[in-house]
CSV table of C-alpha atoms and ligand atoms in Angstrom, one decimal:
chain,number,residue,atom,x,y,z
A,1,MET,CA,-20.0,1.4,-16.8
A,2,ASP,CA,-22.8,-1.2,-16.9
A,3,ARG,CA,-20.9,-3.7,-14.9
A,4,LEU,CA,-20.0,-1.1,-12.2
A,5,LEU,CA,-23.6,0.0,-11.9
A,6,GLU,CA,-24.7,-3.6,-11.6
A,7,GLY,CA,-22.2,-4.0,-8.8
A,8,TYR,CA,-23.5,-0.9,-7.1
A,9,ARG,CA,-27.0,-2.1,-7.3
A,10,ARG,CA,-25.9,-5.4,-5.7
A,11,PHE,CA,-24.2,-3.4,-3.0
A,12,ARG,CA,-27.4,-1.3,-2.3
A,13,SER,CA,-29.6,-4.3,-2.2
A,14,GLU,CA,-27.4,-6.9,-0.4
A,15,VAL,CA,-24.6,-5.1,1.5
A,16,TRP,CA,-26.2,-1.8,2.5
A,17,PRO,CA,-29.1,-3.2,4.5
A,18,LEU,CA,-26.6,-5.2,6.6
A,19,GLU,CA,-24.0,-2.4,6.9
A,20,ARG,CA,-26.3,0.6,7.1
A,21,ALA,CA,-25.9,1.2,10.8
A,22,ARG,CA,-22.2,1.0,10.5
A,23,TYR,CA,-22.0,3.6,7.7
A,24,GLU,CA,-24.4,5.9,9.6
A,25,ALA,CA,-22.2,5.7,12.7
A,26,LEU,CA,-19.1,6.4,10.7
A,27,ALA,CA,-20.9,9.4,9.1
A,28,ARG,CA,-21.9,10.7,12.5
A,29,LYS,CA,-18.7,10.1,14.4
A,30,GLY,CA,-16.2,10.4,11.6
A,31,GLN,CA,-13.6,7.9,10.7
A,32,ARG,CA,-11.1,6.5,13.3
A,33,PRO,CA,-9.2,3.8,11.4
A,34,GLU,CA,-6.6,1.9,13.3
A,35,THR,CA,-4.5,1.0,10.3
A,36,LEU,CA,-2.9,2.8,7.3
A,37,VAL,CA,-2.2,0.5,4.4
A,38,ILE,CA,0.2,1.5,1.6
A,39,ALA,CA,-0.4,-0.8,-1.3
A,40,CYS,CA,0.1,-1.1,-5.0
A,41,SER,CA,-2.6,0.0,-7.4
A,42,ASP,CA,-2.5,-3.5,-9.0
A,43,SER,CA,-6.1,-4.6,-9.5
A,44,ARG,CA,-5.4,-8.0,-8.0
A,45,VAL,CA,-4.2,-6.8,-4.7
A,46,ASP,CA,-7.0,-5.1,-2.8
A,47,PRO,CA,-6.0,-4.5,0.8
A,48,GLN,CA,-9.6,-4.6,2.0
A,49,THR,CA,-10.1,-8.0,0.4
A,50,VAL,CA,-6.8,-9.4,1.6
A,51,PHE,CA,-7.3,-8.3,5.2
A,52,GLY,CA,-11.0,-8.8,5.3
A,53,ALA,CA,-11.6,-5.2,6.4
A,54,GLY,CA,-14.9,-3.3,6.4
A,55,PRO,CA,-15.6,0.4,6.0
A,56,GLY,CA,-13.9,2.7,8.5
A,57,GLU,CA,-11.2,0.1,9.4
A,58,MET,CA,-8.4,1.0,7.1
A,59,PHE,CA,-7.1,4.2,5.6
A,60,VAL,CA,-5.6,3.1,2.2
A,61,VAL,CA,-3.0,4.7,-0.1
A,62,ARG,CA,-2.4,3.0,-3.3
A,63,ASN,CA,0.2,4.0,-5.9
A,64,VAL,CA,2.4,2.3,-8.4
A,65,ALA,CA,4.4,-0.5,-6.5
A,66,GLY,CA,3.1,0.7,-3.1
A,67,LEU,CA,6.1,3.0,-2.6
A,68,VAL,CA,6.8,5.5,0.2
A,69,PRO,CA,9.0,8.3,-0.9
A,70,PRO,CA,11.5,9.8,1.6
A,71,TYR,CA,10.4,12.8,3.6
A,72,ARG,CA,10.8,15.8,1.3
A,73,PRO,CA,8.6,18.8,2.1
A,74,ASP,CA,8.9,20.9,-1.0
A,75,ALA,CA,6.7,22.2,-3.8
A,76,GLY,CA,6.3,18.8,-5.5
A,77,TYR,CA,2.9,17.1,-5.6
A,78,HIS,CA,3.4,14.6,-2.8
A,79,GLY,CA,0.1,12.6,-2.9
A,80,THR,CA,1.5,9.7,-0.8
A,81,SER,CA,3.1,11.9,1.8
A,82,ALA,CA,-0.1,13.9,2.1
A,83,ALA,CA,-2.0,10.8,2.8
A,84,LEU,CA,0.6,9.7,5.4
A,85,GLU,CA,0.4,13.1,7.1
A,86,TYR,CA,-3.4,12.9,7.3
A,87,ALA,CA,-3.5,9.4,8.6
A,88,VAL,CA,-0.7,9.7,11.1
A,89,ARG,CA,-1.1,13.3,12.4
A,90,VAL,CA,-4.9,13.9,12.0
A,91,LEU,CA,-6.4,10.4,12.3
A,92,GLY,CA,-3.7,9.0,14.6
A,93,VAL,CA,-3.5,5.5,13.1
A,94,ALA,CA,-1.8,3.0,15.4
A,95,GLN,CA,-0.1,0.9,12.7
A,96,ILE,CA,1.2,1.3,9.1
A,97,VAL,CA,1.3,-1.7,6.8
A,98,VAL,CA,3.2,-1.7,3.6
A,99,LEU,CA,1.7,-4.3,1.4
A,100,GLY,CA,3.9,-5.4,-1.5
A,101,HIS,CA,3.0,-8.2,-3.9
A,102,ALA,CA,4.2,-10.7,-6.5
A,103,GLN,CA,4.3,-9.9,-10.2
A,104,CYS,CA,4.4,-6.2,-9.5
A,105,GLY,CA,4.5,-4.3,-12.8
A,106,GLY,CA,6.1,-1.2,-11.1
A,107,VAL,CA,9.0,-3.3,-9.8
A,108,LYS,CA,9.3,-5.0,-13.1
A,109,ALA,CA,9.5,-1.7,-14.9
A,110,MET,CA,12.3,-0.6,-12.5
A,111,VAL,CA,14.3,-3.9,-12.9
A,112,GLU,CA,13.8,-4.5,-16.6
A,113,GLY,CA,13.2,-0.9,-17.8
A,114,ALA,CA,9.8,0.8,-18.1
A,115,PRO,CA,7.7,0.2,-21.3
A,116,GLU,CA,7.9,3.1,-23.7
A,117,GLU,CA,4.3,4.1,-22.8
A,118,ALA,CA,5.2,4.4,-19.1
A,119,ARG,CA,8.2,6.7,-19.2
A,120,ASP,CA,6.6,10.1,-18.4
A,121,PHE,CA,5.7,9.2,-14.8
A,122,VAL,CA,6.2,5.5,-13.9
A,123,GLU,CA,9.9,5.5,-14.7
A,124,PRO,CA,10.7,8.6,-12.6
A,125,TRP,CA,8.4,7.4,-9.8
A,126,MET,CA,10.1,4.1,-9.6
A,127,LYS,CA,13.5,5.9,-9.1
A,128,ILE,CA,12.4,6.2,-5.5
A,129,ALA,CA,13.1,2.4,-5.2
A,130,GLU,CA,16.3,2.2,-7.2
A,131,PRO,CA,18.5,1.8,-4.1
A,132,VAL,CA,17.2,-1.8,-4.0
A,133,LEU,CA,19.0,-2.5,-7.3
A,134,ARG,CA,22.3,-2.1,-5.5
A,135,SER,CA,21.8,-5.2,-3.4
A,136,LEU,CA,20.8,-7.9,-6.0
A,137,PRO,CA,21.6,-11.4,-4.9
A,138,ALA,CA,24.5,-13.1,-6.8
A,139,GLN,CA,23.7,-15.8,-9.3
A,140,ALA,CA,19.9,-15.2,-9.3
A,141,GLY,CA,17.5,-16.0,-12.1
A,142,PRO,CA,15.2,-13.2,-13.5
A,143,GLY,CA,12.3,-14.4,-11.4
A,144,ASP,CA,14.4,-14.4,-8.2
A,145,VAL,CA,15.6,-10.9,-8.9
A,146,LEU,CA,12.0,-9.6,-9.2
A,147,GLU,CA,10.9,-11.4,-6.1
A,148,HIS,CA,14.0,-10.1,-4.2
A,149,CYS,CA,13.2,-6.6,-5.4
A,150,GLU,CA,9.5,-6.8,-4.5
A,151,THR,CA,10.5,-7.7,-0.9
A,152,GLU,CA,13.3,-5.1,-0.8
A,153,VAL,CA,10.9,-2.4,-2.0
A,154,VAL,CA,8.7,-3.1,1.0
A,155,ARG,CA,11.7,-2.8,3.3
A,156,LEU,CA,12.9,0.4,1.7
A,157,SER,CA,9.4,1.9,2.1
A,158,LEU,CA,9.6,1.0,5.8
A,159,VAL,CA,12.9,2.8,6.0
A,160,HIS,CA,11.5,5.8,4.2
A,161,LEU,CA,8.5,5.9,6.6
A,162,ALA,CA,10.9,6.5,9.5
A,163,THR,CA,12.4,9.6,7.7
A,164,PHE,CA,9.1,11.4,8.4
A,165,PRO,CA,9.8,13.2,11.7
A,166,TRP,CA,6.2,12.8,13.1
A,167,ILE,CA,6.3,9.1,12.2
A,168,ASP,CA,9.6,8.6,13.9
A,169,ALA,CA,8.3,10.5,16.9
A,170,ALA,CA,5.1,8.4,17.1
A,171,ILE,CA,7.1,5.2,16.9
A,172,ALA,CA,9.5,6.4,19.7
A,173,ALA,CA,6.5,7.3,21.8
A,174,GLY,CA,5.0,3.8,21.4
A,175,ARG,CA,2.0,5.1,19.5
A,176,LEU,CA,2.8,3.7,16.1
A,177,THR,CA,4.2,0.4,14.7
A,178,LEU,CA,5.3,-0.3,11.1
A,179,HIS,CA,4.8,-3.6,9.3
A,180,GLY,CA,5.8,-5.1,5.9
A,181,CYS,CA,3.9,-7.7,4.0
A,182,ARG,CA,3.9,-9.4,0.6
A,183,PHE,CA,0.9,-10.9,-1.1
A,184,ASP,CA,1.3,-13.8,-3.6
A,185,ILE,CA,-1.4,-13.4,-6.1
A,186,ARG,CA,-1.2,-17.0,-7.5
A,187,THR,CA,-1.3,-18.8,-4.1
A,188,GLY,CA,-3.3,-16.1,-2.1
A,189,VAL,CA,-0.7,-16.4,0.6
A,190,LEU,CA,0.3,-13.4,2.7
A,191,ALA,CA,3.8,-13.3,4.1
A,192,ARG,CA,5.1,-10.9,6.8
A,193,LEU,CA,8.5,-9.4,7.0
A,194,VAL,CA,10.3,-10.5,10.1
A,195,GLY,CA,13.7,-8.9,10.0
A,196,GLU,CA,14.9,-9.4,6.5
A,197,ARG,CA,12.8,-12.5,5.9
A,198,LEU,CA,9.3,-13.1,4.7
A,199,VAL,CA,7.4,-15.5,6.8
A,200,PRO,CA,4.0,-16.9,5.5
A,201,VAL,CA,1.1,-16.1,7.8
A,202,ALA,CA,-0.3,-19.3,9.3
B,301,ZN,ZN1,2.4,-3.7,-8.1
C-alpha cells in the first residue's frame, strides 16, 4: 500500500490544486462523458493514459481482453453489459471505443489454452471470443495468430455491441458511433480499425 499512498499524496499536492475546479464542477453537475471505452484489464494499457483523457471525459469498462459479450438479458452477472447500459442509455455517450492491445494474456489463453490457475473464470469468459478462432490465417506463425486474434477480438466486440437493441437504435438515429483500436505496448503506437485493417494513427 505504501507506494499507492505515496502516489495519492502526490496527486493531492500536485494534481488536485490544478484540477480542483474541474472535480468540483463534475461533482456539482454530474458526469457527462462523451466516450465509453471498453479495454482490457492489462496494467500496461490504461485508456486514460493512451488517450490523454482527464476526469469526466471517459466512461471506462475494463475486463479480461476487453470483450463485449452478445446481448443476453438473463439472470447471469453481466457486469460489462450493465456498464454498457448505463453509459449508453443513462449517460448518452456519443461514441464507443473498443481498445484491444498487443500481448493480450486473455487472447493468448484462448488461443493456446488457459493456464491451469485461470480455468474457473478466464477460460469460460474467453469463450465469448472463440468465433475468431474459426478464421485463422493460413500459414501463419504463432505470433501472427495472436496478433490476428487480438484484432479480430476487437472486431467481434464491435459486432456484439450492435446486438444490443438500444445501441443499434442509437447508431441508426445517428447518436452513436463505434470504433475499434489496438495499442502496441512495445512501440506505444495506436492503430485504428478501418474496415478489416488496422491503420496506425498519425
Ligand atoms: Zn489484454
